[in-house]
Each structure stands twice: as C-alpha cells, then as structure tokens.
CSV table of C-alpha atoms in Angstrom, one decimal:
chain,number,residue,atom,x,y,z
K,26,UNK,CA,123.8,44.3,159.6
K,27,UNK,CA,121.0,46.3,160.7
K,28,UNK,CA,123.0,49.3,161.6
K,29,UNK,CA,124.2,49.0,158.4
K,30,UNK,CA,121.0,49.5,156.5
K,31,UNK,CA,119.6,51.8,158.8
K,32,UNK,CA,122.1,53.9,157.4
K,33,UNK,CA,122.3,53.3,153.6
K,34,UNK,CA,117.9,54.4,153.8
K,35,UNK,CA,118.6,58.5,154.1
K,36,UNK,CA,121.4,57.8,151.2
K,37,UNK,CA,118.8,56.2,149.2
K,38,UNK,CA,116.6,58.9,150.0
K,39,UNK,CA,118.5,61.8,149.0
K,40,UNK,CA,119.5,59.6,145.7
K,41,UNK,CA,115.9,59.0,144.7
K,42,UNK,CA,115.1,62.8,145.0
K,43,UNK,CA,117.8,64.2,143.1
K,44,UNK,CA,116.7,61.1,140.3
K,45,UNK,CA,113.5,62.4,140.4
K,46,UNK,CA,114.8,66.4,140.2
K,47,UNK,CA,116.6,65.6,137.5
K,48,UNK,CA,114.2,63.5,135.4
K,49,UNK,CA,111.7,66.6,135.7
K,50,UNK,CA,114.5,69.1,134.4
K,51,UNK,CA,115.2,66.8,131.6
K,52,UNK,CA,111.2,66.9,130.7
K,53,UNK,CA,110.8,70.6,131.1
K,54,UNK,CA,113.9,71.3,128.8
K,55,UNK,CA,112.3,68.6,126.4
K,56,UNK,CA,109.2,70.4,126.1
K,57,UNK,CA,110.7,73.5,126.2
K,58,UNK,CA,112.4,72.3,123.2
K,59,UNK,CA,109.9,71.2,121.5
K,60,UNK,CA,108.0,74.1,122.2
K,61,UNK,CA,110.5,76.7,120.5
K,62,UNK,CA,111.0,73.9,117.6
K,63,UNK,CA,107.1,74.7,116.7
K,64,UNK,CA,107.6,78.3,116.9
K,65,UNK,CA,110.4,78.1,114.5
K,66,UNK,CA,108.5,76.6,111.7
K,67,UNK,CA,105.0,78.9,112.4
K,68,UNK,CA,103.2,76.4,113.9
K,69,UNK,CA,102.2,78.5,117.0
K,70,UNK,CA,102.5,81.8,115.5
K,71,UNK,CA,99.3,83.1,115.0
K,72,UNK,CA,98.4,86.1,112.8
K,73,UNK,CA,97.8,89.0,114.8
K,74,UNK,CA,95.8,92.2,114.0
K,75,UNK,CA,97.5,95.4,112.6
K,76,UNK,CA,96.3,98.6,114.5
K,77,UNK,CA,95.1,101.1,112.1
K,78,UNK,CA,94.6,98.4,109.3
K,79,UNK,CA,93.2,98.7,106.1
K,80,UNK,CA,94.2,100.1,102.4
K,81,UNK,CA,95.1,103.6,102.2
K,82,UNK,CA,96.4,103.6,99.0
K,83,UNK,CA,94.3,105.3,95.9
K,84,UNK,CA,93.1,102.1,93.7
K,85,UNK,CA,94.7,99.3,95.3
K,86,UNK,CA,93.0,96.8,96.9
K,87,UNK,CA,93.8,93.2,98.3
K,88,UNK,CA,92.2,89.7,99.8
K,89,UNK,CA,94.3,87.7,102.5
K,90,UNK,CA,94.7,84.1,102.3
K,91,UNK,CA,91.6,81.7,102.6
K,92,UNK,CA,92.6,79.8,105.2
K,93,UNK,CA,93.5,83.4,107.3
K,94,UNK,CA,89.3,84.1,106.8
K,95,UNK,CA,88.6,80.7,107.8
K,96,UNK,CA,90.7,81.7,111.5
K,97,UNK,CA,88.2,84.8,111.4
K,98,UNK,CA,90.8,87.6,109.9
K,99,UNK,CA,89.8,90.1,107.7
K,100,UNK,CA,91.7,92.5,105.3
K,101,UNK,CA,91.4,95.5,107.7
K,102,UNK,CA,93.5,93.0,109.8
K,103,UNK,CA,96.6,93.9,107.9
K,104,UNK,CA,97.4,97.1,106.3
K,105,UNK,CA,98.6,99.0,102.9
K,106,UNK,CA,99.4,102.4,103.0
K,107,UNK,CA,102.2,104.8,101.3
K,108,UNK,CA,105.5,105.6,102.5
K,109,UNK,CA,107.1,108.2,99.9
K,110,UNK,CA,107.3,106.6,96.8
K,111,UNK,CA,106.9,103.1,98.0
K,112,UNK,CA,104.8,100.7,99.4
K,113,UNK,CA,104.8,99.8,103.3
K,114,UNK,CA,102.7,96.8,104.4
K,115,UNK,CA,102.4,94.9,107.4
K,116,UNK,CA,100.8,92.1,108.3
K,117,UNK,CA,98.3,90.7,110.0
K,118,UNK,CA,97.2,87.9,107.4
K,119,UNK,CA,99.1,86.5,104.6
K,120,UNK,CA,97.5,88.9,102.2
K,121,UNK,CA,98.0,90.0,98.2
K,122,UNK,CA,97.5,93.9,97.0
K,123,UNK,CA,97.0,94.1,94.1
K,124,UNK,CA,96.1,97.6,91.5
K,125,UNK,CA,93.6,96.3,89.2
K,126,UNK,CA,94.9,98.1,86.2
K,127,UNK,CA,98.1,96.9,86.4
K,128,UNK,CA,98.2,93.5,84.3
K,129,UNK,CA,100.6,91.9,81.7
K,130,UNK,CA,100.4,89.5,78.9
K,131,UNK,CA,102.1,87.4,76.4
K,132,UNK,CA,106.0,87.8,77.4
K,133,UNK,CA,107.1,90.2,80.2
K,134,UNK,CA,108.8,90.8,83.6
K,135,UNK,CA,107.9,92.2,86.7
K,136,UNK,CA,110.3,93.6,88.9
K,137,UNK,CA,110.3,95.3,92.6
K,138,UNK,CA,112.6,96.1,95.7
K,139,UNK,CA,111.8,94.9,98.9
K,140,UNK,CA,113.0,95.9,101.7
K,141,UNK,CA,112.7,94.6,105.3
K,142,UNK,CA,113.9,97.2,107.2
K,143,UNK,CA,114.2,95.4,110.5
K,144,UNK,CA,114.0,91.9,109.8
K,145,UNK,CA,111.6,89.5,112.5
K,146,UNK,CA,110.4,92.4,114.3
K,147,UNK,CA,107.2,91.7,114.1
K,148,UNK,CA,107.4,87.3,113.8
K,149,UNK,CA,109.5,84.8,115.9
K,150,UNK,CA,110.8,82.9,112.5
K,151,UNK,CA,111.4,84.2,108.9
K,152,UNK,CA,108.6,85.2,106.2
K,153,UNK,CA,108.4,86.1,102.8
K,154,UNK,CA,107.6,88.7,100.9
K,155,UNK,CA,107.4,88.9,96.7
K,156,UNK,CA,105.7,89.5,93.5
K,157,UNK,CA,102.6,87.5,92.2
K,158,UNK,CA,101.9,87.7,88.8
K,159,UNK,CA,99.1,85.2,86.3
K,160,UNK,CA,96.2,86.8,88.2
K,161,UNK,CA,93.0,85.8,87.6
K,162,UNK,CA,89.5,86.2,89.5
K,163,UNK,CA,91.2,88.0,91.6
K,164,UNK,CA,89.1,88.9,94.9
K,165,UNK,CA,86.9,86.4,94.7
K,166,UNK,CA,87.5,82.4,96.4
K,167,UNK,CA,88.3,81.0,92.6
K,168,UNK,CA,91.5,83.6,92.6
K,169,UNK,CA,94.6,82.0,90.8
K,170,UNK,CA,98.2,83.3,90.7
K,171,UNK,CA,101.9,82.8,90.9
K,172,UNK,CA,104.4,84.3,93.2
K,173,UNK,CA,107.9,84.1,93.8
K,174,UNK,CA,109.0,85.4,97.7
K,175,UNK,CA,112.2,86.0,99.2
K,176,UNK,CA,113.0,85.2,102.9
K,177,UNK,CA,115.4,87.3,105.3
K,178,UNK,CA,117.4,84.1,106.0
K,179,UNK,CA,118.5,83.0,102.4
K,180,UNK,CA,115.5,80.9,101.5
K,181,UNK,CA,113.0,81.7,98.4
K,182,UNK,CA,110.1,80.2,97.7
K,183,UNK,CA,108.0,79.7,94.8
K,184,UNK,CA,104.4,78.8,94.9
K,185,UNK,CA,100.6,79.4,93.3
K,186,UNK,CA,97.3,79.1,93.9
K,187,UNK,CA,94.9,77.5,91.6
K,188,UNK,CA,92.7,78.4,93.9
K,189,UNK,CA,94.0,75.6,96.4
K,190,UNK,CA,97.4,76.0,96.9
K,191,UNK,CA,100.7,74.4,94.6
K,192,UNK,CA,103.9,74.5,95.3
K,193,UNK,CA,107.4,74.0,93.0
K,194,UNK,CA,110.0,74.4,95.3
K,195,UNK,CA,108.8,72.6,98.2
K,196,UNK,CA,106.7,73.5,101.1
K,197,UNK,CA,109.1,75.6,102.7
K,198,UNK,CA,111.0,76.5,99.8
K,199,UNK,CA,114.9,76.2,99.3
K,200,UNK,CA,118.5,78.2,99.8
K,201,UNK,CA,119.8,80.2,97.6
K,202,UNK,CA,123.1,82.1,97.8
K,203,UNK,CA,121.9,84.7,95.8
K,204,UNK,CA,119.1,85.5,98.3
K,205,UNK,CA,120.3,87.9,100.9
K,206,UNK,CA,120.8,87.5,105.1
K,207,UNK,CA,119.8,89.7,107.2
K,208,UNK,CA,122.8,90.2,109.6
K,209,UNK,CA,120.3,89.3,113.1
K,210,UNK,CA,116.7,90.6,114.2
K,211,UNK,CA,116.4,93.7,113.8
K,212,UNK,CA,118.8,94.5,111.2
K,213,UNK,CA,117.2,95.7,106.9
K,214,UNK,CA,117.6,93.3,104.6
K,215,UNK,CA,116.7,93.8,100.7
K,216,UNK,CA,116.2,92.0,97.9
K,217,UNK,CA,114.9,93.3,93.9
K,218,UNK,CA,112.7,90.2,92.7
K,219,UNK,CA,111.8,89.8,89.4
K,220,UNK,CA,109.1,86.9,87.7
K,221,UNK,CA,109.8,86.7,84.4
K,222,UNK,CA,107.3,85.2,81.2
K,223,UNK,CA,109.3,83.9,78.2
K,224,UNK,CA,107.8,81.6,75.6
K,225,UNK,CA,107.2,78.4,77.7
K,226,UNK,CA,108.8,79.3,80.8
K,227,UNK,CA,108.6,81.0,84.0
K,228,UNK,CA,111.5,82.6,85.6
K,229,UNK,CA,112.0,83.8,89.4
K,230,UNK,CA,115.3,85.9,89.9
K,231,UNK,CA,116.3,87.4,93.2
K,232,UNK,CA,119.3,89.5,93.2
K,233,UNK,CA,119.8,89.8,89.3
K,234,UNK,CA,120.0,85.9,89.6
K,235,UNK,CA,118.1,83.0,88.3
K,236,UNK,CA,116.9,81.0,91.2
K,237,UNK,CA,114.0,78.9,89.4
K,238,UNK,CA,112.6,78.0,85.9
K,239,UNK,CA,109.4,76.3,85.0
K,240,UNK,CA,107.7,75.3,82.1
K,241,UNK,CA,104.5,76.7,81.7
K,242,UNK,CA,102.6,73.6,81.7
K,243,UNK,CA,104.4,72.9,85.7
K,244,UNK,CA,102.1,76.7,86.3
K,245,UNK,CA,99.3,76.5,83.9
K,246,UNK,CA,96.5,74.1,84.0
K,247,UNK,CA,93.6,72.0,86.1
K,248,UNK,CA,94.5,73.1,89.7
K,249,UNK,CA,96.6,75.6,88.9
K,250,UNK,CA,96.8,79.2,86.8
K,251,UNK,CA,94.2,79.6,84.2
K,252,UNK,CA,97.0,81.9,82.5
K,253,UNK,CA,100.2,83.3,83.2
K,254,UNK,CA,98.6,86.4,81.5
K,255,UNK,CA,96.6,88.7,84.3
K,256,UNK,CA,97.2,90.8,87.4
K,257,UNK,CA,100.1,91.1,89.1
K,258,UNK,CA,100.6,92.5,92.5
K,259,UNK,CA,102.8,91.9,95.5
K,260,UNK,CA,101.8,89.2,98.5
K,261,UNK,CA,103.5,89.2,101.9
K,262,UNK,CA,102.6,86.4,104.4
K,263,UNK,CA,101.6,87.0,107.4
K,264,UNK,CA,102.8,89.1,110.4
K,265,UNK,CA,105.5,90.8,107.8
K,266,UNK,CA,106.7,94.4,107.8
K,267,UNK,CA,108.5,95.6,104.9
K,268,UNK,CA,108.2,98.3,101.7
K,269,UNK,CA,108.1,97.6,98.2
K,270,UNK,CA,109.4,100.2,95.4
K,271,UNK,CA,109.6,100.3,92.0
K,272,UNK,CA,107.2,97.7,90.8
K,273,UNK,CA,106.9,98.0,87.0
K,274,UNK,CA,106.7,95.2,84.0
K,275,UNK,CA,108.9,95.9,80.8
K,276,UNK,CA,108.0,93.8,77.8
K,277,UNK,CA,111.4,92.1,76.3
C-alpha cells in the first residue's frame, strides 16, 4: 500500500503543475482579451500629438474638444493645412475647423468629400470624420453645433453639442449600408456627406442616401443648438487622417 502511494505523489505532482500552467495561460489570454476589447472601443487610446501641428490654412481656424483640453491638448496638437484643392487634417484631438465667414441660414445643405486615404493608420479602432453645421459661439466653451460623421467601418454617427454633448443616434452611432468599408487598414475609403436644413427637419445623407432625419425641436433648444442657422465647418475626432474637398452649401 505504501509503495503504492509513494508512487502516485510525482504523478500528482506533475498534475498539479501543468493545473497551475494552464490556469495562468487561461488568465493571461483573459486579460489579454480584455485588454484589446478596451482598445477596440477607445478606451485606451489616447490622443497623441501631431508633429508640425497647427493651422496653416488662410482664415480658418478651429477648437478641439473640451474634454481633449481638460487631458492638457491644445489645438497646435492636431493640424490643418492644404493639400491642392482640399483639406488634409490629422489628428491629435478631436477638433472642429471652421472659416468664420462661411455660415448658412434658413433652409440649406452642406456637402463635402471625405476621404481616408489609408483608413486606421494612425488609430487601433475606427473614427469619424464629417460636417458640423448650427454653429454658434464658436471658439469659446458655450460653442453649440451639429454634426453628422461617417466611420471607415459602415457606422455613422450623428451628434451635437449644446455645449455638453447630445447625441441622436446613440453613443456610438449605428450601421448603415449606404456608409462605405474600407477593404482593411490601410486601404482609402470615401464618403460625400451632406446635412441638410428643411423646414422642421434635419437631414444627414452619406452616399446620396438618407441615413437620419430629425425634427428641429430633437436639435434645437435648452441643452442643445441655440439655431440650426450659424457656422458650419468640418470636425474629425481624434487621431484621424483624412482630406476633405468640396465643401460648399447650396440653398434649395
């Protein structure tokens, strides 16, 4: 009987070390997991600083996101400058630019391309990119305004700030198939955006398709726009490459 347990103890052993080997792998991958889960919805991406940042571009000017000041960013941490006839920005912050002179009221639409020409290259999850319009204050911490932004993976989202942020699609935004895929990182992806002022409502299209409609009083209001009649400009959130051409407003 003895024998017999003297010889099951270095079986035991070598059972209670591969248990413990394995219960460690487990936890690593769990963590690991849990890690990259964070990552994917920006929770440990931080906003980085642009080299060479700042606004290059004659008349424009811009203000990143209140809680990116709070963190200690600045607007020279992202950057606005010309590429041809468009627009390039990267980010940095999460950040509007915005031409002061360029405003619309009563009924109207503004429209522009944007173009991510290698999508993610400079984040580890999807951001977007779009037109703001309904400015008001702008540059100053009681700035309002609407925007409607595309992401690279099929999502759109629709949000304001009156000056504490609202949103109408959901934190995160929704899927739409008119929105467009990149193929992978590093591949362009483009999409023409267009918000749109009609009598009582508020249109986002992406794609030459309708993708959201509000009433006016869902945008306008205590905690939200004091008009949809102001500034409009383009915002990109933060660490975001991409150019934006043609941005114009046409009166129906």
């Amino acid at each position: 009987m003895r024998r017999i347990y003297a010889s099951l103890l270095p079986i035991a052993a070598l059972l209670a070390i591969s248990c413990k080997s394995n219960s460690q792998q487990n936890e690593t991958t769990a963590s690991s997991t849990a890690q990259t889960s964070a990552s994917s919805t920006g929770q440990m991406e931080s906003s980085r600083a642009v080299a060479g940042g700042g606004i290059s571009v004659n008349g424009w000017t811009g203000q990143i996101d209140a809680s990116e000041a709070k963190r200690g960013s600045t607007l020279s941490n992202a950057k606005l400058a010309s590429e041809g006839s468009a627009l390039h920005v990267t980010t940095g912050p999460a950040v509007a630019y915005w031409n002061p002179s360029n405003t619309a009221s009563g009924d109207y639409t503004v429209k522009a391309t944007f173009n991510e020409p290698k999508y993610m290259n400079v984040n580890d999850h999807p951001h977007p990119y779009g037109i703001f319009i309904g400015g008001n204050d702008m540059g100053t911490d009681k700035q309002t305004y609407l925007y409607c932004a595309a992401y690279g993976n099929g999502n759109f989202i629709v949000r304001g700030f009156g000056p504490e942020a609202f949103q109408l699609n959901g934190r995160r935004g929704e899927s739409n198939a008119a929105v467009h895929k990149a193929a992978g990182v590093g591949s362009p992806v483009t999409q023409d955006i267009a918000v749109s002022v009609k009598g009582d409502n508020v249109t986002c299209s992406i794609n030459a398709t309708v993708v959201g409609t509000y009433k006016k009083s869902d945008v306008v209001g205590p905690g939200k726009l004091k008009s949809t009649d102001g500034i409009y400009g383009v915002r990109f959130a933060h660490n975001t490459d991409g150019l934006v051409s043609g941005l114009t407003v046409t009166k129906p």
